Short mmCIF file of C-alpha atoms in Angstrom, two decimals:
data_model
loop_
_atom_site.label_atom_id
_atom_site.label_comp_id
_atom_site.label_asym_id
_atom_site.label_seq_id
_atom_site.Cartn_x
_atom_site.Cartn_y
_atom_site.Cartn_z
CA PHE A 28 18.23 4.56 -16.25
CA ALA A 29 18.49 0.73 -16.02
CA ASP A 30 16.04 0.67 -13.09
CA GLY A 31 13.59 2.77 -15.05
CA MET A 32 13.83 0.54 -18.09
CA ALA A 33 13.28 -2.54 -15.89
CA ASP A 34 10.17 -0.80 -14.54
CA GLU A 35 8.86 -0.17 -18.04
CA LEU A 36 9.55 -3.74 -19.18
CA THR A 37 7.73 -5.07 -16.12
CA THR A 38 4.74 -2.87 -16.96
CA GLU A 39 4.63 -4.08 -20.57
CA LEU A 40 5.03 -7.77 -19.69
CA SER A 41 2.30 -7.56 -17.04
CA LYS A 42 -0.17 -6.81 -19.83
CA VAL A 43 0.51 -10.07 -21.69
CA PRO A 44 -2.41 -12.53 -21.35
CA GLY A 45 -1.44 -15.68 -19.45
CA LEU A 46 1.80 -14.27 -18.05
CA THR A 47 2.15 -13.70 -14.28
CA LEU A 48 5.07 -11.70 -12.94
CA ALA A 49 6.65 -11.42 -9.52
CA SER A 50 6.17 -8.00 -7.99
CA ARG A 51 8.67 -5.25 -8.69
CA THR A 52 9.53 -4.94 -5.00
CA ALA A 53 10.21 -8.65 -4.63
CA ALA A 54 12.25 -8.92 -7.83
CA PHE A 55 14.36 -5.82 -7.16
CA ARG A 56 15.69 -7.36 -3.94
CA PHE A 57 18.07 -9.34 -6.15
CA ARG A 58 19.29 -6.37 -8.18
CA GLY A 59 23.05 -6.12 -8.50
CA ALA A 60 23.69 -9.30 -6.53
CA GLU A 61 25.25 -12.65 -7.41
CA ILE A 62 22.20 -14.85 -7.63
CA ASP A 63 21.33 -18.54 -7.68
CA ILE A 64 18.60 -18.80 -10.30
CA LYS A 65 16.99 -21.84 -8.67
CA GLN A 66 16.87 -20.11 -5.29
CA VAL A 67 15.42 -16.95 -6.86
CA GLY A 68 12.76 -19.09 -8.49
CA LYS A 69 11.81 -20.56 -5.11
CA ASP A 70 11.86 -17.20 -3.32
CA LEU A 71 9.69 -15.51 -5.96
CA ASP A 72 7.59 -18.59 -6.80
CA VAL A 73 8.27 -18.19 -10.52
CA GLY A 74 9.12 -20.63 -13.30
CA ALA A 75 11.61 -18.46 -15.15
CA VAL A 76 13.91 -15.55 -14.40
CA VAL A 77 14.89 -12.66 -16.68
CA GLU A 78 18.31 -11.08 -16.13
CA GLY A 79 19.89 -8.21 -17.96
CA THR A 80 22.76 -5.75 -18.11
CA LEU A 81 22.86 -2.30 -19.63
CA ARG A 82 25.96 -0.41 -20.73
CA ARG A 83 25.85 3.09 -22.14
CA SER A 84 28.65 4.96 -23.88
CA ARG A 85 27.89 8.43 -25.21
CA ASN A 86 25.08 7.96 -27.70
CA ARG A 87 25.21 4.15 -27.89
CA MET A 88 23.58 1.61 -25.62
CA ARG A 89 24.22 -2.13 -25.30
CA ILE A 90 21.72 -4.37 -23.52
CA THR A 91 22.16 -8.07 -22.87
CA ALA A 92 19.17 -10.03 -21.62
CA GLN A 93 18.60 -13.70 -20.89
CA LEU A 94 15.75 -15.92 -19.77
CA THR A 95 16.52 -18.93 -17.54
CA ASP A 96 14.36 -21.83 -16.40
CA ALA A 97 14.19 -21.41 -12.60
CA THR A 98 13.65 -25.13 -12.01
CA THR A 99 16.47 -26.60 -14.11
CA GLY A 100 18.79 -23.61 -14.41
CA ARG A 101 18.80 -24.09 -18.19
CA MET A 102 19.04 -20.97 -20.35
CA LEU A 103 15.93 -20.62 -22.52
CA TRP A 104 16.88 -17.52 -24.47
CA THR A 105 19.49 -14.80 -24.68
CA ASP A 106 20.09 -11.84 -26.95
CA THR A 107 22.13 -8.67 -27.19
CA TYR A 108 20.94 -5.30 -28.47
CA GLU A 109 23.29 -2.51 -29.45
CA GLN A 110 21.78 0.62 -30.93
CA GLN A 111 21.82 4.36 -30.85
CA VAL A 112 20.27 5.78 -27.69
CA ASP A 113 17.68 7.43 -29.93
CA ASP A 114 16.29 3.92 -30.47
CA VAL A 115 15.64 3.20 -26.76
CA PHE A 116 11.95 2.57 -27.39
CA ALA A 117 12.64 0.09 -30.18
CA ILE A 118 15.11 -1.74 -27.92
CA GLN A 119 12.54 -2.01 -25.15
CA ASP A 120 9.87 -3.37 -27.48
CA SER A 121 12.29 -5.85 -29.07
CA ILE A 122 13.31 -7.27 -25.70
CA THR A 123 9.70 -7.57 -24.57
CA GLN A 124 8.67 -9.31 -27.78
CA SER A 125 11.60 -11.71 -27.60
CA ILE A 126 10.86 -12.72 -23.99
CA VAL A 127 7.22 -13.29 -24.82
CA GLN A 128 8.16 -15.44 -27.80
CA ALA A 129 10.59 -17.43 -25.67
CA LEU A 130 7.84 -18.08 -23.13
CA LYS A 131 5.56 -19.11 -26.00
CA VAL A 132 2.76 -16.91 -24.77
CA LYS A 133 0.09 -16.46 -27.39
CA LEU A 134 -0.67 -12.78 -27.74
CA ALA A 135 -4.14 -11.53 -28.43
CA GLY A 136 -4.63 -9.55 -31.59
CA THR A 137 -1.95 -9.05 -34.23
CA PRO A 138 1.22 -11.09 -33.53
CA GLY A 139 4.12 -8.97 -32.43
CA THR A 140 1.97 -6.19 -31.00
CA LEU A 141 1.77 -5.43 -27.30
CA ALA A 142 -0.84 -3.18 -25.72
CA GLY A 143 0.97 -0.21 -24.30
CA GLY A 144 4.08 -0.68 -26.44
CA THR A 145 6.08 1.97 -28.23
CA THR A 146 3.15 4.13 -29.24
CA SER A 147 2.06 4.51 -25.61
CA GLN A 148 5.43 5.84 -24.48
CA GLY A 149 4.10 9.21 -25.58
CA THR A 150 7.42 10.70 -26.65
CA ARG A 151 10.29 10.23 -29.07
CA ASN A 152 12.44 12.68 -27.14
CA THR A 153 15.13 10.53 -25.53
CA GLN A 154 16.06 13.17 -22.97
CA ALA A 155 12.43 13.57 -21.90
CA TYR A 156 12.10 9.80 -21.56
CA ASP A 157 15.29 9.61 -19.49
CA LEU A 158 13.94 12.30 -17.14
CA TYR A 159 10.64 10.43 -16.89
CA LEU A 160 12.42 7.22 -15.87
CA ARG A 161 14.39 9.08 -13.22
CA GLY A 162 11.13 10.53 -11.91
CA ARG A 163 9.57 7.06 -11.76
CA HIS A 164 12.52 5.73 -9.80
CA LEU A 165 12.31 8.50 -7.20
CA PHE A 166 8.52 8.19 -6.97
CA GLY A 167 9.03 4.55 -6.01
CA LYS A 168 11.38 5.55 -3.19
CA ARG A 169 8.79 7.94 -1.65
CA GLY A 170 9.96 10.33 1.07
CA ASP A 171 9.82 14.13 1.00
CA ASN A 172 13.06 14.80 -0.88
CA SER A 173 12.64 11.96 -3.38
CA LEU A 174 9.09 12.98 -4.27
CA ARG A 175 9.99 16.64 -4.70
CA GLN A 176 12.87 15.67 -6.99
CA SER A 177 10.60 13.32 -8.94
CA LEU A 178 8.22 16.23 -9.56
CA ARG A 179 11.12 18.26 -10.94
CA TYR A 180 12.12 15.43 -13.29
CA PHE A 181 8.57 14.94 -14.54
CA ASP A 182 8.16 18.69 -15.02
CA SER A 183 11.41 18.87 -17.00
CA ALA A 184 10.24 15.99 -19.19
CA ILE A 185 6.97 17.83 -19.85
CA VAL A 186 8.85 21.00 -20.82
CA LEU A 187 10.80 19.00 -23.41
CA ASP A 188 7.65 17.28 -24.71
CA PRO A 189 4.34 18.80 -23.54
CA LYS A 190 2.43 15.89 -25.14
CA PHE A 191 4.24 13.21 -23.12
CA ALA A 192 1.23 11.66 -21.35
CA ARG A 193 3.21 9.43 -19.01
CA ALA A 194 5.21 12.36 -17.68
CA HIS A 195 1.99 14.22 -16.86
CA ALA A 196 0.66 11.07 -15.14
CA GLY A 197 3.91 10.64 -13.22
CA PHE A 198 3.72 14.23 -11.98
CA ALA A 199 0.13 13.64 -10.84
CA MET A 200 1.00 10.46 -8.95
CA SER A 201 3.94 12.05 -7.14
CA ALA A 202 1.88 15.13 -6.28
CA SER A 203 -0.89 12.95 -4.85
CA VAL A 204 1.32 11.35 -2.19
CA LEU A 205 3.65 14.26 -1.36
CA PRO A 206 1.39 15.64 1.42
CA VAL A 207 1.60 12.32 3.26
CA TYR A 208 5.40 12.31 3.28
CA SER A 209 6.08 15.98 3.92
CA VAL A 210 4.78 19.10 5.64
CA ALA A 211 3.43 20.33 2.31
CA SER A 212 -0.28 21.10 2.59
CA SER A 213 -2.59 19.41 0.12
CA ASP A 214 -4.18 22.67 -0.99
CA SER A 215 -0.81 23.85 -2.32
CA ILE A 216 -0.02 20.80 -4.47
CA ILE A 217 -3.23 18.87 -5.22
CA PRO A 218 -4.63 21.37 -7.78
CA MET A 219 -1.44 20.94 -9.80
CA GLY A 220 -1.76 17.17 -9.51
CA ILE A 221 -5.36 17.24 -10.72
CA GLY A 222 -4.38 19.42 -13.68
CA ALA A 223 -1.52 17.11 -14.66
CA ALA A 224 -3.70 14.00 -14.41
CA LYS A 225 -6.46 15.52 -16.54
CA ARG A 226 -3.88 16.46 -19.17
CA ALA A 227 -2.50 12.90 -19.15
CA ILE A 228 -5.99 11.47 -19.70
CA GLU A 229 -6.68 14.03 -22.42
CA LEU A 230 -3.54 12.86 -24.23
CA ASP A 231 -4.12 9.13 -23.63
CA GLU A 232 -7.43 8.07 -22.09
CA ARG A 233 -6.27 4.46 -21.82
CA LEU A 234 -3.27 5.32 -19.65
CA ALA A 235 -4.02 3.69 -16.29
CA ASP A 236 -1.53 5.90 -14.42
CA GLY A 237 -3.41 8.98 -15.58
CA HIS A 238 -6.64 7.77 -13.98
CA LEU A 239 -4.74 6.55 -10.93
CA GLY A 240 -3.07 9.94 -10.43
CA LEU A 241 -6.36 11.77 -10.89
CA ALA A 242 -8.18 9.47 -8.46
CA ASN A 243 -5.66 9.91 -5.66
CA ASN A 244 -5.55 13.69 -6.07
CA LEU A 245 -9.35 13.89 -6.04
CA ALA A 246 -9.38 11.89 -2.81
CA PHE A 247 -7.17 14.52 -1.17
CA ASP A 248 -9.77 17.07 -2.24
CA PHE A 249 -12.51 15.06 -0.48
CA ARG A 250 -14.10 14.26 -3.85
CA TRP A 251 -14.53 10.61 -2.96
CA SER A 252 -17.11 9.52 -5.55
CA GLU A 253 -15.19 11.00 -8.46
CA ALA A 254 -12.02 9.44 -7.13
CA GLU A 255 -13.64 6.03 -6.86
CA SER A 256 -14.79 6.10 -10.49
CA HIS A 257 -11.26 6.81 -11.71
CA PHE A 258 -9.78 4.10 -9.47
CA LYS A 259 -12.20 1.64 -11.06
CA ARG A 260 -11.23 2.85 -14.53
CA ALA A 261 -7.53 2.44 -13.73
CA LEU A 262 -8.15 -1.14 -12.60
CA VAL A 263 -10.10 -1.93 -15.78
CA LEU A 264 -7.11 -0.70 -17.80
CA ASP A 265 -4.50 -2.44 -15.64
CA SER A 266 -5.93 -5.07 -13.30
CA THR A 267 -2.46 -6.23 -12.16
CA ASN A 268 -1.42 -2.81 -10.89
CA ALA A 269 -0.68 -3.36 -7.18
CA THR A 270 -0.59 0.38 -6.45
CA ALA A 271 -4.04 0.85 -8.00
CA HIS A 272 -5.49 -1.87 -5.77
CA GLN A 273 -3.70 -0.41 -2.75
CA TRP A 274 -4.84 3.17 -3.34
CA TYR A 275 -8.42 2.14 -4.10
CA GLY A 276 -8.46 0.02 -0.96
CA ALA A 277 -7.06 2.95 0.98
CA LEU A 278 -9.87 5.20 -0.29
CA LEU A 279 -12.50 2.71 0.89
CA TYR A 280 -10.71 2.43 4.22
CA MET A 281 -10.34 6.19 4.66
CA THR A 282 -14.02 6.77 3.92
CA GLY A 283 -15.11 4.40 6.68
CA ARG A 284 -15.51 1.16 4.71
CA PRO A 285 -12.69 -1.05 6.03
CA ARG A 286 -14.43 -4.34 5.19
CA ASP A 287 -15.01 -3.21 1.60
CA ALA A 288 -11.36 -2.19 1.42
CA LEU A 289 -9.98 -5.61 2.34
CA PRO A 290 -10.40 -7.39 -1.05
CA ASN A 291 -8.44 -4.67 -2.85
CA LEU A 292 -5.77 -4.43 -0.15
CA ARG A 293 -5.37 -8.20 -0.12
CA ARG A 294 -5.09 -8.20 -3.91
CA ALA A 295 -2.38 -5.54 -3.65
CA VAL A 296 -0.49 -7.74 -1.17
CA ALA A 297 -0.87 -10.77 -3.45
CA LEU A 298 0.64 -8.76 -6.31
CA ASP A 299 3.39 -7.27 -4.13
CA PRO A 300 3.80 -9.54 -1.08
CA ASN A 301 7.02 -7.89 0.10
CA SER A 302 5.59 -4.39 0.42
CA ALA A 303 5.57 -3.38 4.08
CA VAL A 304 3.34 -0.39 3.26
CA MET A 305 0.64 -2.50 1.61
CA ARG A 306 0.66 -5.06 4.40
CA ASN A 307 0.51 -2.31 7.03
CA GLU A 308 -2.61 -0.83 5.42
CA THR A 309 -4.16 -4.29 5.20
CA GLY A 310 -3.42 -4.87 8.88
CA MET A 311 -5.07 -1.62 9.92
CA ALA A 312 -8.14 -2.30 7.75
CA LEU A 313 -8.42 -5.67 9.48
CA ALA A 314 -8.16 -3.96 12.88
CA MET A 315 -10.82 -1.40 11.96
CA SER A 316 -13.04 -4.31 10.87
CA GLY A 317 -12.67 -5.89 14.30
CA LYS A 318 -10.43 -8.73 13.08
CA PHE A 319 -7.73 -8.09 15.68
CA GLU A 320 -5.88 -11.41 15.59
CA GLU A 321 -5.60 -11.37 11.79
CA ALA A 322 -4.46 -7.75 12.02
CA LEU A 323 -1.73 -8.64 14.51
CA GLU A 324 -0.46 -11.42 12.25
CA GLU A 325 -0.32 -9.00 9.30
CA LEU A 326 1.51 -6.34 11.32
CA GLU A 327 3.97 -8.92 12.66
CA TYR A 328 4.80 -9.76 9.06
CA VAL A 329 5.24 -6.06 8.32
CA LEU A 330 7.98 -5.89 10.94
CA GLU A 331 9.60 -9.03 9.53
CA LEU A 332 9.79 -7.29 6.17
CA ASP A 333 11.02 -3.97 7.59
CA SER A 334 11.76 -3.74 11.30
CA THR A 335 12.51 0.00 10.94
CA TYR A 336 9.14 0.93 9.42
CA THR A 337 7.79 3.63 11.75
CA PHE A 338 4.09 3.20 11.03
CA GLY A 339 4.38 -0.59 11.23
CA ARG A 340 5.97 -0.50 14.68
CA SER A 341 3.58 2.14 16.02
CA ASN A 342 0.49 0.35 14.71
CA TYR A 343 1.69 -3.00 16.06
CA ALA A 344 2.32 -1.56 19.53
CA TRP A 345 -1.02 0.26 19.49
CA LEU A 346 -2.93 -2.90 18.53
CA LEU A 347 -1.18 -4.95 21.21
CA GLY A 348 -2.37 -2.36 23.72
CA GLN A 349 -5.90 -2.38 22.31
CA THR A 350 -6.08 -6.15 22.78
CA GLY A 351 -4.86 -6.02 26.38
CA ARG A 352 -1.27 -7.08 25.76
CA LEU A 353 0.29 -4.03 27.39
CA ASP A 354 3.47 -5.78 28.52
CA SER A 355 4.21 -6.83 24.95
CA ALA A 356 3.21 -3.40 23.61
CA PHE A 357 5.74 -1.60 25.80
CA LYS A 358 8.48 -3.92 24.51
CA VAL A 359 8.02 -2.77 20.90
CA PRO A 360 10.99 -0.48 20.10
CA LEU A 361 9.34 2.79 19.05
CA ASP A 362 11.44 5.55 17.49
CA GLY A 363 11.32 9.30 18.02
CA SER A 364 8.77 10.00 15.29
CA PHE A 365 5.61 11.96 15.95
CA PHE A 366 3.25 9.00 15.60
CA ALA A 367 5.44 7.00 17.97
CA HIS A 368 4.78 9.73 20.57
CA VAL A 369 1.04 9.35 19.98
CA THR A 370 1.27 5.57 20.42
CA ARG A 371 3.28 5.95 23.64
CA ILE A 372 0.71 8.36 25.10
CA THR A 373 -2.12 5.95 24.29
CA LEU A 374 -0.33 3.00 25.89
CA LEU A 375 0.69 4.96 28.98
CA ARG A 376 -2.85 6.22 29.53
CA ARG A 377 -4.20 2.71 29.08
CA ALA A 378 -1.75 1.57 31.77
CA SER A 379 -2.87 4.45 34.03
CA ARG A 380 0.63 6.00 33.92
CA THR A 381 -0.81 9.50 33.57
CA ASN A 382 2.25 11.53 34.55
CA GLU A 383 4.42 9.75 31.97
CA ALA A 384 1.75 10.26 29.34
CA GLU A 385 1.68 13.98 30.12
CA ALA A 386 5.45 14.20 29.69
CA ILE A 387 5.29 12.50 26.25
CA PHE A 388 2.38 14.77 25.32
CA LYS A 389 4.58 17.83 25.92
CA LYS A 390 7.30 16.30 23.72
CA GLY A 391 4.73 15.64 21.00
CA ILE A 392 3.47 19.21 21.04
CA ALA A 393 7.04 20.48 20.86
CA ALA A 394 7.79 18.17 17.91
CA ALA A 395 4.79 19.31 15.81
CA PRO A 396 5.58 21.90 13.12
CA THR A 397 4.54 25.39 14.18
CA ASN A 398 3.06 26.30 10.80
CA SER A 399 -0.39 25.29 9.59
CA SER A 400 0.86 21.96 8.21
CA GLY A 401 1.31 20.72 11.79
CA ALA A 402 -2.41 20.99 12.50
CA ALA A 403 -3.25 17.30 12.00
CA LEU A 404 -0.26 16.21 14.06
CA ARG A 405 -1.40 18.42 16.93
CA MET A 406 -4.88 16.98 16.53
CA TYR A 407 -3.54 13.44 16.98
CA VAL A 408 -1.49 14.20 20.08
CA HIS A 409 -4.41 16.01 21.73
CA ALA A 410 -6.67 13.09 20.75
CA ALA A 411 -4.31 10.66 22.45
CA MET A 412 -4.80 12.66 25.65
CA GLN A 413 -8.56 12.85 24.92
CA ASN A 414 -8.57 16.65 25.06
CA ALA A 415 -11.88 17.12 23.24
CA ASP A 416 -11.87 20.89 22.65
CA SER A 417 -8.26 21.01 21.42
CA THR A 418 -8.74 17.92 19.24
CA ILE A 419 -11.77 19.43 17.50
CA TYR A 420 -9.97 22.76 17.05
CA TRP A 421 -6.91 21.23 15.36
CA LEU A 422 -9.04 18.78 13.36
CA ASN A 423 -10.84 21.67 11.73
CA LYS A 424 -7.55 23.48 11.11
CA ALA A 425 -6.24 20.34 9.40
CA ILE A 426 -9.38 20.09 7.26
CA ASP A 427 -8.96 23.71 6.20
CA ILE A 428 -5.64 22.90 4.49
CA ARG A 429 -6.34 19.28 3.49
CA SER A 430 -3.45 18.14 5.71
CA GLY A 431 -1.81 14.97 4.43
CA ALA A 432 -1.79 13.44 7.92
CA LEU A 433 -5.61 13.25 7.75
CA PHE A 434 -5.19 10.58 5.09
CA ALA A 435 -2.94 8.30 7.13
CA THR A 436 -5.90 6.41 8.56
CA SER A 437 -9.68 6.06 8.40
CA MET A 438 -11.18 9.26 9.77
CA PRO A 439 -14.70 7.89 10.45
CA CYS A 440 -13.19 4.76 12.09
CA ASN A 441 -10.17 6.52 13.60
CA PRO A 442 -9.43 4.74 16.90
CA TYR A 443 -7.94 7.90 18.42
CA LEU A 444 -11.20 9.79 17.86
CA LEU A 445 -13.66 7.23 19.22
CA PHE A 446 -14.21 9.32 22.35
CA LEU A 447 -15.70 12.05 20.11
CA LEU A 448 -18.23 9.93 18.21
CA ASP A 449 -21.22 11.49 19.98
CA ASP A 450 -19.84 15.03 19.86
CA PRO A 451 -21.83 17.08 17.30
CA ARG A 452 -18.67 19.07 16.50
CA TYR A 453 -17.00 15.85 15.34
CA VAL A 454 -20.00 14.96 13.18
CA GLN A 455 -19.80 18.42 11.58
CA ALA A 456 -16.08 17.96 10.94
CA MET A 457 -16.76 14.66 9.16
CA GLN A 458 -19.41 16.38 7.07
CA ARG A 459 -16.83 19.01 6.06
CA MET A 460 -14.77 16.11 4.67
CA ASN A 461 -17.84 14.65 2.90
CA LEU A 462 -17.69 11.63 5.22
CA GLY A 463 -20.34 9.75 7.15
CA LYS A 464 -20.19 7.20 9.95
CA CYS A 465 -17.84 4.24 10.19
CA GLN A 466 -19.30 1.15 8.47
CA LYS A 467 -17.60 -1.73 10.24
#
């Protein structure tokens, strides 16, 4: 619950004119730890730090918050709130207003009013709000199990309050990324995500997450133009939303416009510099734009942030191989994931170690799910071996079900499919996805 409230406070404060916040990912690294305020200020490049504790006993909640100057270590403001849990929204608004006043930020409009405050919570049902916060927390963790559980929390919140716009938006956002993190096919979940997002917008048109959820779900349905318009609307409503910049950049990248994607991806990184996922996508967009050295630097930083990140390691090894650094590429510790198999095959073939590549290919085929959701994975492993007929076959199977793995990279600029660029069957497959040629 405390994590969820911190999330909500961050969202509200980010809307205050003249106030710049450290990213959620960066700030949450210090959660639950004994901290040196001055060091935190240096690490996050901020002038002040907000700390808080939350204690809950039955139907009462006590929150203590304080604001400290990160340069001098001097406390600027502190306060304690103790109220009935039913007043959780009032507590949140009071804390936000107090911090803003302490920072002496002049608010636009009527003093004491924040855009997106209590009225935008969308519910007065405390249990529904609690479920929503739990869903938000799990959405942030990603992963198959976490996303499925987040959907259950959002759905339960909606049952308790069908007019809770944020819960509908949360459901839509989780649904839109589930196919990437699981074997769930897009055609089984995306229609529900689109429905939830439309309901969120119907309830609150100015809710950025509603437009963001709708945009990402539309992208999985190959409705790129519609998706782009809702990404733009989300960014108008919340220009400091790192996820909105990331997802919009990803859409431009996926549709074969890596250079156009870079400003949004770089903005996402600036807002959330410690996100390995955002930096990985930026690195690959740079690579697809032909900026290999910049891409390598970005991917090296990805591994500094998270040395266990599967996609980061695979992409880094692949790019080393693409730039002729095969010795270094083979030294990258790849795991047993499917995409690591694909990277190994590519490197081995580039090094003319055909027999070894064939052995890894057999492992990759064995590792792919046998049901229809494994179609895109089979497409990738056949592409690594440059088996044209099999690659085209599984590519079309993946398109049939809107496989989430299709959205892991830029299909028109996909480096594993370059050998098919002049194959009319590949051109037809791109047309099925409403895509054209790569625009490097």
